[in-house]
Short mmCIF file of C-alpha atoms and ligand atoms in Angstrom, two decimals:
data_model
loop_
_atom_site.label_atom_id
_atom_site.label_comp_id
_atom_site.label_asym_id
_atom_site.label_seq_id
_atom_site.Cartn_x
_atom_site.Cartn_y
_atom_site.Cartn_z
CA MET E 300 0.00 0.00 0.00
CA SER E 301 1.26 3.49 -0.84
CA PHE E 302 -0.02 7.02 -0.20
CA ASN E 303 -0.75 7.19 -3.91
CA HIS E 304 -3.16 4.24 -3.58
CA LEU E 305 -4.96 6.02 -0.77
CA GLY E 306 -5.77 8.88 -3.11
CA VAL E 307 -3.19 11.38 -1.87
CA PHE E 308 -2.45 13.84 -4.67
CA ALA E 309 0.90 14.58 -6.30
CA PRO E 310 1.89 17.82 -4.52
CA LEU E 311 1.56 16.09 -1.14
CA LEU E 312 3.29 12.94 -2.39
CA ALA E 313 6.32 15.04 -3.30
CA ASN E 314 6.51 16.42 0.24
CA LEU E 315 6.00 12.98 1.80
CA LYS E 316 8.89 11.66 -0.24
CA LYS E 317 11.14 14.34 1.21
CA LEU E 318 9.98 13.37 4.71
CA ASP E 319 10.68 9.69 4.00
CA PHE E 320 7.06 8.73 4.46
CA VAL E 321 6.96 5.74 2.10
CA THR E 322 4.38 3.37 3.54
CA PRO E 323 1.24 4.62 5.27
CA THR E 324 0.78 3.52 8.87
CA ALA E 325 -2.35 1.55 9.84
CA VAL E 326 -4.27 4.62 10.98
CA GLN E 327 -3.32 6.51 7.82
CA GLU E 328 -4.44 3.60 5.65
CA LYS E 329 -7.82 3.46 7.31
CA VAL E 330 -8.55 7.13 7.78
CA ILE E 331 -7.20 8.98 4.72
CA PRO E 332 -9.68 7.69 2.09
CA SER E 333 -12.71 8.43 4.30
CA VAL E 334 -11.53 11.91 5.19
CA LEU E 335 -10.93 12.61 1.50
CA ALA E 336 -14.52 11.48 0.89
CA GLY E 337 -15.74 14.01 3.45
CA ARG E 338 -16.82 11.57 6.17
CA ASP E 339 -16.74 12.15 9.91
CA VAL E 340 -14.23 9.91 11.68
CA LEU E 341 -13.83 8.59 15.19
CA ALA E 342 -10.36 7.11 15.57
CA THR E 343 -8.84 5.51 18.61
CA ALA E 344 -5.25 5.23 17.64
CA GLN E 345 -2.17 4.56 19.67
CA THR E 346 0.03 7.44 20.46
CA GLY E 347 2.85 7.61 17.93
CA SER E 348 0.81 5.78 15.32
CA GLY E 349 1.04 8.54 12.72
CA LYS E 350 -2.35 10.13 13.33
CA THR E 351 -1.20 13.67 12.53
CA ALA E 352 -0.65 12.75 8.90
CA ALA E 353 -3.83 10.64 8.96
CA PHE E 354 -5.98 13.74 9.38
CA MET E 355 -3.75 16.52 8.07
CA LEU E 356 -2.89 15.08 4.65
CA PRO E 357 -6.48 14.54 3.44
CA LEU E 358 -7.62 17.84 4.98
CA LEU E 359 -4.85 19.79 3.24
CA GLN E 360 -5.78 18.07 0.00
CA GLN E 361 -9.44 19.02 0.39
CA LEU E 362 -8.53 22.60 1.21
CA VAL E 363 -6.33 22.92 -1.85
CA THR E 364 -8.60 21.15 -4.32
CA SER E 365 -11.75 23.03 -3.26
CA GLY E 366 -9.92 26.21 -4.25
CA ALA E 367 -11.97 28.37 -1.90
CA LYS E 368 -10.37 31.62 -0.77
CA VAL E 369 -10.32 32.48 2.87
CA GLN E 370 -11.37 35.94 3.99
CA SER E 371 -10.22 38.15 6.81
CA ASN E 372 -10.40 36.49 10.25
CA GLN E 373 -11.91 33.36 8.80
CA ILE E 374 -10.55 29.85 9.10
CA ARG E 375 -11.47 26.84 7.00
CA CYS E 376 -10.03 24.09 9.14
CA LEU E 377 -9.54 24.02 12.90
CA VAL E 378 -7.46 21.51 14.83
CA LEU E 379 -8.16 21.63 18.55
CA VAL E 380 -5.51 20.16 20.84
CA PRO E 381 -5.04 20.02 24.61
CA THR E 382 -1.51 21.35 25.03
CA ARG E 383 0.75 24.03 23.65
CA GLU E 384 3.48 21.53 22.84
CA LEU E 385 1.12 19.39 20.82
CA ALA E 386 -0.18 22.47 18.99
CA GLU E 387 3.37 23.45 18.06
CA GLN E 388 4.24 19.94 16.99
CA ILE E 389 1.20 19.55 14.75
CA PHE E 390 1.85 22.99 13.30
CA GLN E 391 5.41 22.05 12.40
CA ALA E 392 4.38 18.70 10.91
CA SER E 393 1.63 20.42 8.90
CA GLN E 394 4.07 23.00 7.56
CA ALA E 395 6.30 20.17 6.35
CA PHE E 396 3.34 18.35 4.73
CA SER E 397 2.09 21.51 3.01
CA LYS E 398 5.35 22.90 1.66
CA ASN E 399 4.75 24.71 -1.68
CA LEU E 400 0.98 24.24 -1.36
CA PRO E 401 -1.22 27.37 -1.53
CA VAL E 402 -2.42 27.17 2.07
CA ARG E 403 -1.93 29.49 5.02
CA LEU E 404 -1.38 27.83 8.40
CA GLY E 405 -1.38 29.28 11.89
CA VAL E 406 -1.04 28.17 15.48
CA ALA E 407 -2.52 29.71 18.62
CA TYR E 408 -1.93 28.80 22.23
CA GLY E 409 -1.64 30.54 25.56
CA GLY E 410 1.46 31.55 27.46
CA VAL E 411 2.74 33.72 24.62
CA SER E 412 1.59 37.10 23.29
CA ILE E 413 -1.78 37.00 21.54
CA ASN E 414 -0.93 39.88 19.17
CA PRO E 415 1.10 37.98 16.55
CA GLN E 416 -1.67 35.36 16.50
CA MET E 417 -4.27 38.06 15.89
CA MET E 418 -2.12 39.61 13.15
CA ARG E 419 -1.78 36.27 11.41
CA LEU E 420 -5.54 35.72 11.55
CA ARG E 421 -6.22 39.09 9.98
CA LYS E 422 -5.68 37.71 6.48
CA GLY E 423 -7.57 34.54 7.32
CA LEU E 424 -6.10 31.06 7.63
CA ASP E 425 -6.78 27.79 5.87
CA VAL E 426 -5.72 25.82 8.93
CA LEU E 427 -5.57 26.96 12.53
CA ILE E 428 -4.17 24.67 15.21
CA ALA E 429 -5.22 25.89 18.64
CA THR E 430 -5.71 25.11 22.28
CA PRO E 431 -9.29 25.75 23.46
CA GLY E 432 -8.54 28.52 25.98
CA ARG E 433 -6.56 30.73 23.61
CA LEU E 434 -9.05 30.09 20.81
CA LEU E 435 -11.84 31.44 23.02
CA ASP E 436 -9.73 34.51 23.81
CA LEU E 437 -9.34 35.08 20.07
CA VAL E 438 -13.09 34.65 19.54
CA GLN E 439 -13.80 37.17 22.28
CA GLN E 440 -11.42 39.65 20.64
CA ASN E 441 -13.21 39.14 17.30
CA ALA E 442 -9.91 37.97 15.86
CA VAL E 443 -11.46 34.80 14.47
CA ASN E 444 -14.88 33.69 13.27
CA PHE E 445 -16.16 30.34 12.07
CA TYR E 446 -18.32 31.31 9.07
CA ALA E 447 -15.99 29.48 6.72
CA LEU E 448 -15.22 26.55 9.00
CA ASN E 449 -15.62 23.32 7.03
CA HIS E 450 -13.35 20.91 8.87
CA LEU E 451 -12.89 20.39 12.59
CA VAL E 452 -10.41 18.05 14.28
CA PHE E 453 -10.38 17.17 17.95
CA ASP E 454 -7.00 15.65 18.71
CA GLU E 455 -6.38 13.94 22.05
CA ALA E 456 -10.03 14.52 22.89
CA ASP E 457 -9.83 12.55 26.12
CA ARG E 458 -6.92 14.65 27.28
CA MET E 459 -8.80 17.85 26.53
CA LEU E 460 -11.60 16.68 28.80
CA ASP E 461 -9.21 15.44 31.49
CA LEU E 462 -7.49 18.81 31.56
CA GLY E 463 -10.79 20.51 32.32
CA PHE E 464 -11.53 22.00 28.91
CA ALA E 465 -15.18 20.84 28.90
CA GLN E 466 -16.49 24.34 29.52
CA GLU E 467 -14.39 25.85 26.76
CA ILE E 468 -15.44 23.09 24.39
CA ASN E 469 -19.09 23.72 25.19
CA GLN E 470 -18.69 27.40 24.46
CA LEU E 471 -16.95 26.69 21.19
CA LEU E 472 -19.54 24.15 20.08
CA ARG E 473 -22.17 26.87 20.34
CA VAL E 474 -20.36 29.08 17.85
CA PHE E 475 -19.21 26.44 15.38
CA PRO E 476 -21.38 25.99 12.29
CA ARG E 477 -23.52 22.85 12.24
CA LYS E 478 -22.48 21.65 8.83
CA LYS E 479 -18.86 20.63 8.78
CA GLN E 480 -16.67 17.57 8.67
CA THR E 481 -15.53 16.50 12.13
CA LEU E 482 -12.73 14.13 13.00
CA LEU E 483 -12.14 13.02 16.55
CA PHE E 484 -8.92 11.36 17.63
CA SER E 485 -8.31 9.94 21.02
CA ALA E 486 -5.55 7.60 22.06
CA THR E 487 -7.81 6.27 24.79
CA LEU E 488 -11.59 6.21 25.06
CA SER E 489 -13.58 7.25 28.08
CA ASP E 490 -17.30 7.70 28.79
CA ARG E 491 -16.89 11.46 28.49
CA VAL E 492 -15.33 11.13 25.07
CA ALA E 493 -18.31 8.99 24.09
CA GLU E 494 -20.61 11.86 25.12
CA LEU E 495 -18.64 14.27 22.99
CA VAL E 496 -18.80 11.83 20.08
CA LYS E 497 -22.59 11.69 20.34
CA VAL E 498 -22.88 15.46 20.11
CA LEU E 499 -20.25 16.01 17.48
CA LEU E 500 -20.10 13.25 14.93
CA GLN E 501 -22.57 12.16 12.30
CA ASN E 502 -22.43 8.58 11.12
CA PRO E 503 -18.68 8.49 11.66
CA LEU E 504 -16.28 5.94 10.31
CA LYS E 505 -15.08 4.18 13.45
CA VAL E 506 -11.47 3.16 13.45
CA ALA E 507 -9.63 1.43 16.26
CA VAL E 508 -6.14 0.90 15.07
CA ASN E 509 -4.92 -0.99 18.06
CA PRO E 510 -6.82 -2.42 20.97
CA ILE E 511 -8.25 0.49 22.89
CA ASN E 512 -6.33 1.44 26.03
CA GLN E 513 -3.42 -0.83 25.23
CA ALA E 514 0.09 0.45 25.56
CA VAL E 515 2.28 0.51 22.50
CA ASN E 516 3.47 -3.02 21.96
CA THR E 517 6.94 -1.94 20.93
CA VAL E 518 7.54 -0.68 24.48
CA THR E 519 8.93 -3.05 27.11
CA GLN E 520 7.36 -2.18 30.44
CA LYS E 521 9.22 -2.79 33.69
CA ILE E 522 7.95 -2.24 37.19
CA TYR E 523 10.42 -1.87 40.06
CA THR E 524 9.00 -1.86 43.54
CA THR E 525 10.73 0.10 46.28
CA ASP E 526 9.96 2.45 49.14
CA LYS E 527 8.93 5.97 48.23
CA LYS E 528 11.93 7.49 49.99
CA HIS E 529 14.34 5.36 47.99
CA LYS E 530 12.99 6.06 44.53
CA VAL E 531 15.52 8.71 43.63
CA ASP E 532 18.43 6.52 44.71
CA LEU E 533 17.04 3.58 42.77
CA PHE E 534 16.62 5.81 39.73
CA PHE E 535 20.26 6.90 39.84
CA TYR E 536 21.33 3.30 40.34
CA LEU E 537 19.37 2.12 37.28
CA LEU E 538 20.57 5.08 35.24
CA GLU E 539 24.18 4.06 35.86
CA GLN E 540 23.61 0.32 35.61
CA HIS E 541 21.91 0.54 32.24
CA ALA E 542 23.80 3.60 31.00
CA TRP E 543 20.64 5.32 29.79
CA GLN E 544 21.94 8.00 27.46
CA GLN E 545 18.63 9.72 27.00
CA ALA E 546 15.45 9.50 29.02
CA MET E 547 12.23 11.28 29.76
CA ILE E 548 11.40 11.23 33.45
CA PHE E 549 7.82 11.72 34.53
CA VAL E 550 6.83 13.03 37.94
CA LYS E 551 3.49 13.98 39.43
CA THR E 552 4.04 17.56 40.49
CA LYS E 553 5.84 20.67 39.27
CA LYS E 554 7.68 20.77 42.58
CA SER E 555 9.12 17.31 42.18
CA ALA E 556 9.99 18.08 38.56
CA GLU E 557 12.13 20.96 39.77
CA LYS E 558 13.70 18.84 42.52
CA ILE E 559 14.63 15.95 40.27
CA THR E 560 16.00 18.36 37.68
CA GLY E 561 18.17 19.93 40.36
CA LEU E 562 19.45 16.55 41.53
CA LEU E 563 20.35 15.44 38.02
CA ARG E 564 22.07 18.75 37.38
CA GLU E 565 24.08 18.37 40.59
CA LYS E 566 25.39 15.12 39.19
CA GLY E 567 26.62 16.97 36.14
CA LEU E 568 23.99 15.60 33.76
CA ALA E 569 22.52 17.65 30.91
CA VAL E 570 18.94 18.03 32.06
CA ASP E 571 15.98 20.33 31.65
CA SER E 572 12.35 20.24 32.72
CA ILE E 573 8.97 20.88 31.24
CA HIS E 574 5.93 21.61 33.39
CA GLY E 575 3.01 23.97 33.71
CA ASP E 576 4.76 26.62 35.82
CA LYS E 577 7.40 27.29 33.19
CA PRO E 578 6.88 30.07 30.65
CA GLN E 579 6.01 28.75 27.23
CA ALA E 580 9.29 29.90 25.71
CA ALA E 581 11.26 27.96 28.35
CA ARG E 582 9.12 24.85 27.76
CA LEU E 583 9.71 24.96 24.04
CA LYS E 584 13.42 25.57 24.54
CA ALA E 585 13.70 22.57 26.88
CA LEU E 586 11.85 20.35 24.43
CA ASP E 587 13.92 21.55 21.52
CA SER E 588 17.20 21.04 23.39
CA PHE E 589 16.07 17.52 24.26
CA LYS E 590 15.12 16.77 20.67
CA GLN E 591 18.42 18.13 19.37
CA GLY E 592 20.38 16.09 21.92
CA ARG E 593 21.84 19.07 23.78
CA VAL E 594 19.88 17.96 26.82
CA HIS E 595 19.91 14.23 27.60
CA TYR E 596 17.28 14.03 30.31
CA LEU E 597 13.94 15.76 30.31
CA VAL E 598 11.93 15.81 33.52
CA ALA E 599 8.24 16.35 32.89
CA THR E 600 4.83 16.48 34.47
CA ASP E 601 1.85 15.11 32.57
CA VAL E 602 1.49 18.37 30.69
CA ALA E 603 4.13 16.86 28.43
CA ALA E 604 2.83 13.32 28.42
CA ARG E 605 0.89 13.35 25.23
CA GLY E 606 1.56 13.90 21.63
CA LEU E 607 5.20 14.88 21.85
CA ASP E 608 7.20 13.22 19.17
CA ILE E 609 10.85 12.74 19.95
CA ALA E 610 12.67 10.59 17.45
CA GLN E 611 14.35 7.49 18.88
CA MET E 612 13.73 8.39 22.48
CA PRO E 613 14.77 5.16 24.20
CA VAL E 614 13.61 5.33 27.82
CA VAL E 615 10.68 6.66 29.81
CA VAL E 616 10.93 6.59 33.60
CA ASN E 617 7.90 7.03 35.80
CA MET E 618 9.28 8.29 39.09
CA ASP E 619 5.72 8.04 40.27
CA LEU E 620 2.62 6.65 38.65
CA PRO E 621 0.08 9.00 37.12
CA VAL E 622 -3.22 9.55 38.91
CA VAL E 623 -5.16 8.78 35.74
CA ALA E 624 -4.28 5.32 34.45
CA GLN E 625 -4.71 6.35 30.82
CA ASP E 626 -1.92 8.91 31.28
CA TYR E 627 0.41 5.98 31.83
CA VAL E 628 -0.29 4.86 28.27
CA HIS E 629 0.48 8.35 27.03
CA ARG E 630 3.64 8.71 29.08
CA ILE E 631 5.17 5.47 27.88
CA GLY E 632 4.02 6.31 24.36
CA ARG E 633 6.83 8.90 24.26
CA THR E 634 9.13 5.97 23.51
CA GLY E 635 8.76 3.15 20.98
CA ARG E 636 7.32 5.54 18.42
CA ALA E 637 7.02 4.89 14.70
CA GLY E 638 7.90 1.21 15.07
CA GLU E 639 11.04 1.66 17.16
CA THR E 640 11.52 -0.23 20.39
CA GLY E 641 11.45 1.49 23.74
CA LEU E 642 11.71 0.88 27.46
CA ALA E 643 9.33 2.19 30.11
CA VAL E 644 10.45 1.84 33.71
CA SER E 645 8.12 2.62 36.61
CA LEU E 646 9.25 2.95 40.20
CA VAL E 647 6.31 1.93 42.36
CA SER E 648 5.86 2.27 46.12
CA ALA E 649 3.21 0.71 48.36
CA ASP E 650 1.00 3.81 48.44
CA GLU E 651 0.66 3.62 44.65
CA VAL E 652 -0.77 0.13 44.53
CA GLU E 653 -4.26 1.32 43.53
CA LEU E 654 -2.75 3.31 40.66
CA LEU E 655 -0.75 0.27 39.61
CA LEU E 656 -3.89 -1.87 39.70
CA ALA E 657 -5.75 0.65 37.51
CA ILE E 658 -2.92 0.54 34.96
CA GLU E 659 -2.89 -3.24 35.01
CA GLN E 660 -6.65 -3.37 34.58
CA LEU E 661 -6.46 -0.94 31.68
CA GLN E 662 -3.98 -3.23 29.96
CA GLY E 663 -5.69 -6.42 31.08
CA ARG E 664 -2.58 -7.94 32.58
CA ASN E 665 -0.50 -8.08 35.73
CA PHE E 666 3.10 -6.91 35.52
CA ASN E 667 6.05 -8.85 36.82
CA ARG E 668 7.60 -6.90 39.65
CA LEU E 669 11.32 -6.38 39.76
CA GLU E 670 13.48 -5.56 42.74
CA GLU E 671 17.04 -4.41 43.08
CA PRO E 672 19.08 -5.63 46.05
CA GLY E 673 19.66 -2.69 48.33
CA PHE E 674 16.37 -1.08 47.32
CA ILE E 675 13.92 -3.75 48.41
CA ALA E 676 10.78 -2.22 49.83
CA GLU E 677 10.24 -2.28 53.54
CA HIS E 678 6.62 -1.41 52.83
CA ARG E 679 5.85 -4.14 50.33
CA VAL E 680 3.61 -3.21 47.45
CA PRO E 681 0.52 -5.41 47.99
CA ALA E 682 -0.32 -7.97 45.34
CA THR E 683 -2.94 -7.03 42.77
CA ASP E 684 -5.61 -9.11 41.11
CA LEU E 685 -7.28 -7.79 37.98
CA ARG E 686 -10.71 -8.96 39.14
CA LEU E 687 -10.48 -8.84 42.92
CA GLY E 688 -8.40 -5.68 43.27
CA VAL E 689 -5.65 -5.09 45.81
CA LYS E 690 -4.95 -8.03 48.07
CA LYS E 691 -5.18 -6.58 51.51
CA LYS E 692 -2.42 -8.28 53.46
CA PRO E 693 1.01 -7.25 52.24
CA LYS E 694 3.63 -9.97 52.50
CA LYS E 695 6.45 -9.55 54.97
CA PRO E 696 9.76 -8.50 53.40
CA LYS E 697 11.95 -11.45 52.45
CA VAL E 698 15.17 -9.50 52.68
CA LYS E 699 16.08 -6.85 55.21
CA THR E 700 16.27 -3.43 53.63
CA ALA E 701 19.70 -1.96 53.26
CA ILE E 702 20.23 1.16 51.23
CA ASP E 703 23.75 0.87 50.00
CA ASP E 704 23.66 3.01 46.91
CA PRO E 705 26.96 4.82 46.69
CA HIS E 706 25.68 7.25 44.09
CA SER E 707 23.28 9.41 45.98
CA ARG E 708 22.02 10.06 49.46
CA ILE E 709 19.36 12.57 48.59
CA HIS E 710 15.69 11.73 49.02
CA LEU E 711 12.64 13.56 47.84
CA GLY E 712 10.44 12.46 50.71
CA ASP E 713 6.93 13.72 50.37
CA ALA E 714 7.41 15.56 47.12
CA PHE E 715 5.70 12.67 45.35
CA ASN E 716 2.75 12.61 47.69
CA GLN E 717 0.76 15.39 46.15
CA THR E 718 -1.91 14.93 43.54
CA PRO E 719 -2.03 17.37 40.64
CA LYS E 720 -4.72 20.01 40.59
CA VAL E 721 -7.30 19.65 37.88
CA LYS E 722 -8.82 22.88 36.64
CA ASN E 723 -12.35 23.33 37.92
CA VAL E 724 -15.02 23.72 35.29
CA ARG E 725 -18.62 24.83 35.35
CA SER E 726 -21.04 22.00 34.84
CA LYS E 727 -23.77 23.92 32.94
CA PRO E 728 -24.86 24.47 30.28
CA SER E 729 -23.10 21.46 28.99
CA PHE E 730 -23.31 18.44 26.77
CA LEU E 731 -21.20 16.89 29.49
CA SER E 732 -23.27 18.13 32.41
CA GLY E 733 -22.62 16.29 35.61
CA SER E 734 -19.49 14.60 34.34
CA ASN E 735 -17.04 17.48 34.20
CA LYS E 736 -16.69 18.07 37.87
CA LYS E 737 -13.44 18.73 39.59
CA LYS E 738 -11.72 15.46 40.23
P1 AMP F 78 2.29 10.97 15.17
O1 AMP F 78 1.56 9.81 15.79
O2 AMP F 78 1.46 11.66 14.15
O3 AMP F 78 2.83 11.90 16.22
O4 AMP F 78 3.55 10.37 14.37
C1 AMP F 78 4.59 9.68 15.04
C2 AMP F 78 5.88 9.69 14.25
O5 AMP F 78 5.78 8.84 13.11
C3 AMP F 78 6.31 11.04 13.70
O6 AMP F 78 7.71 11.17 13.87
C4 AMP F 78 5.99 10.99 12.25
O7 AMP F 78 6.85 11.83 11.50
C5 AMP F 78 6.24 9.52 11.94
N1 AMP F 78 5.40 9.01 10.84
C6 AMP F 78 4.07 9.13 10.74
N2 AMP F 78 3.62 8.50 9.64
C7 AMP F 78 4.70 7.99 9.01
C8 AMP F 78 4.89 7.23 7.82
N3 AMP F 78 3.87 6.87 7.05
N4 AMP F 78 6.15 6.87 7.49
C9 AMP F 78 7.18 7.22 8.28
N5 AMP F 78 7.09 7.93 9.43
C10 AMP F 78 5.86 8.30 9.80
#
């Protein structure tokens, strides 16, 4: 199968050749012909499966072949995404796909000045990639209208809802035109996404490229159990043992992101962080440095868990497990992308057993648990059973705990104990009423 067979036209084929896109991925194969035919699509595709091209190529083709001219402050195609990083990434990919094509693209997200975004919209755009909050700001400033909107994409729809964008989405749905083509992509499906699907899509093509809620099968997943206070030491031990040259390290809170970054830096490692408290410019710089290889370790909160595409990123470390099990799938999806192999290592302490169980249930399997001598948990992580839940009585430790790591003596203590704040959202009026409460 080739992109040509899927109906992709010559100007795009030329650009794909330059990008080395020879064979369409599964999601591209299934989605492109239907999008070209104007159908709505609901796709549950694994992260890293090539979904950006799956929606952007046929949309660009439609925009070019229809020949319509866009007027001031109008947009013809809108891609809504949950995070600034994802917006930037899709924008860059779309620019590469559309080289030499007569289309104007733009990107809009918060954390940076709105003025250049307004200026760019003044002449109208064929494609706007935006986060919901900033898009609403632009609507309120009359910088954008939706009279010419023909194509709408929701990317990472579940994430948008998890991040508390339900209210913004409701407001936007009221101003979008009724007649348009809508594509909804979600790496994982939840009940709330199903509600959104009901409101948004008409007779959609339903595509599930890989089993829903399954982690990428090119990623080897390893679970190390230890005590919370020994996680950092165990991490440094594993880092040295396995000589991880590049890794993305996920933590729960901004505070622990900063702490871990500091500890890695103290050891002379090239490290940066990416989390919600950092100005957008600093976040982009950190990501870029990591992608270019100037920075070898990137410490991140879940703001960075989805969508980011970092070529040949070999290792993801979960210093603590995410509160939402589906975020685990997204975190580990940062590695093993585009058919490469990857390793995801999670350090799990007893207090996280419920989170571990949720992840195991999501994947329909129990993980083997690994231990490293010297880091064996005093507070054993209770056994889990996919059907029965957490087995109440933890086993007594087999080996006496002895922390003998020569590499580090620093512990993060309670820094991992906090749960992230989820933005509160109004529940009415809403297609999601009752379900978008603060978690
Ligand atoms: P995505 O899931 O859209 O973020 O894509 C994941 C990665 O796969 C990106 O680096 C893409 O450039 C790459 N990719 C997507 N489709 C193809 C393809 N057909 N051939 C080669 N690489 C691809």
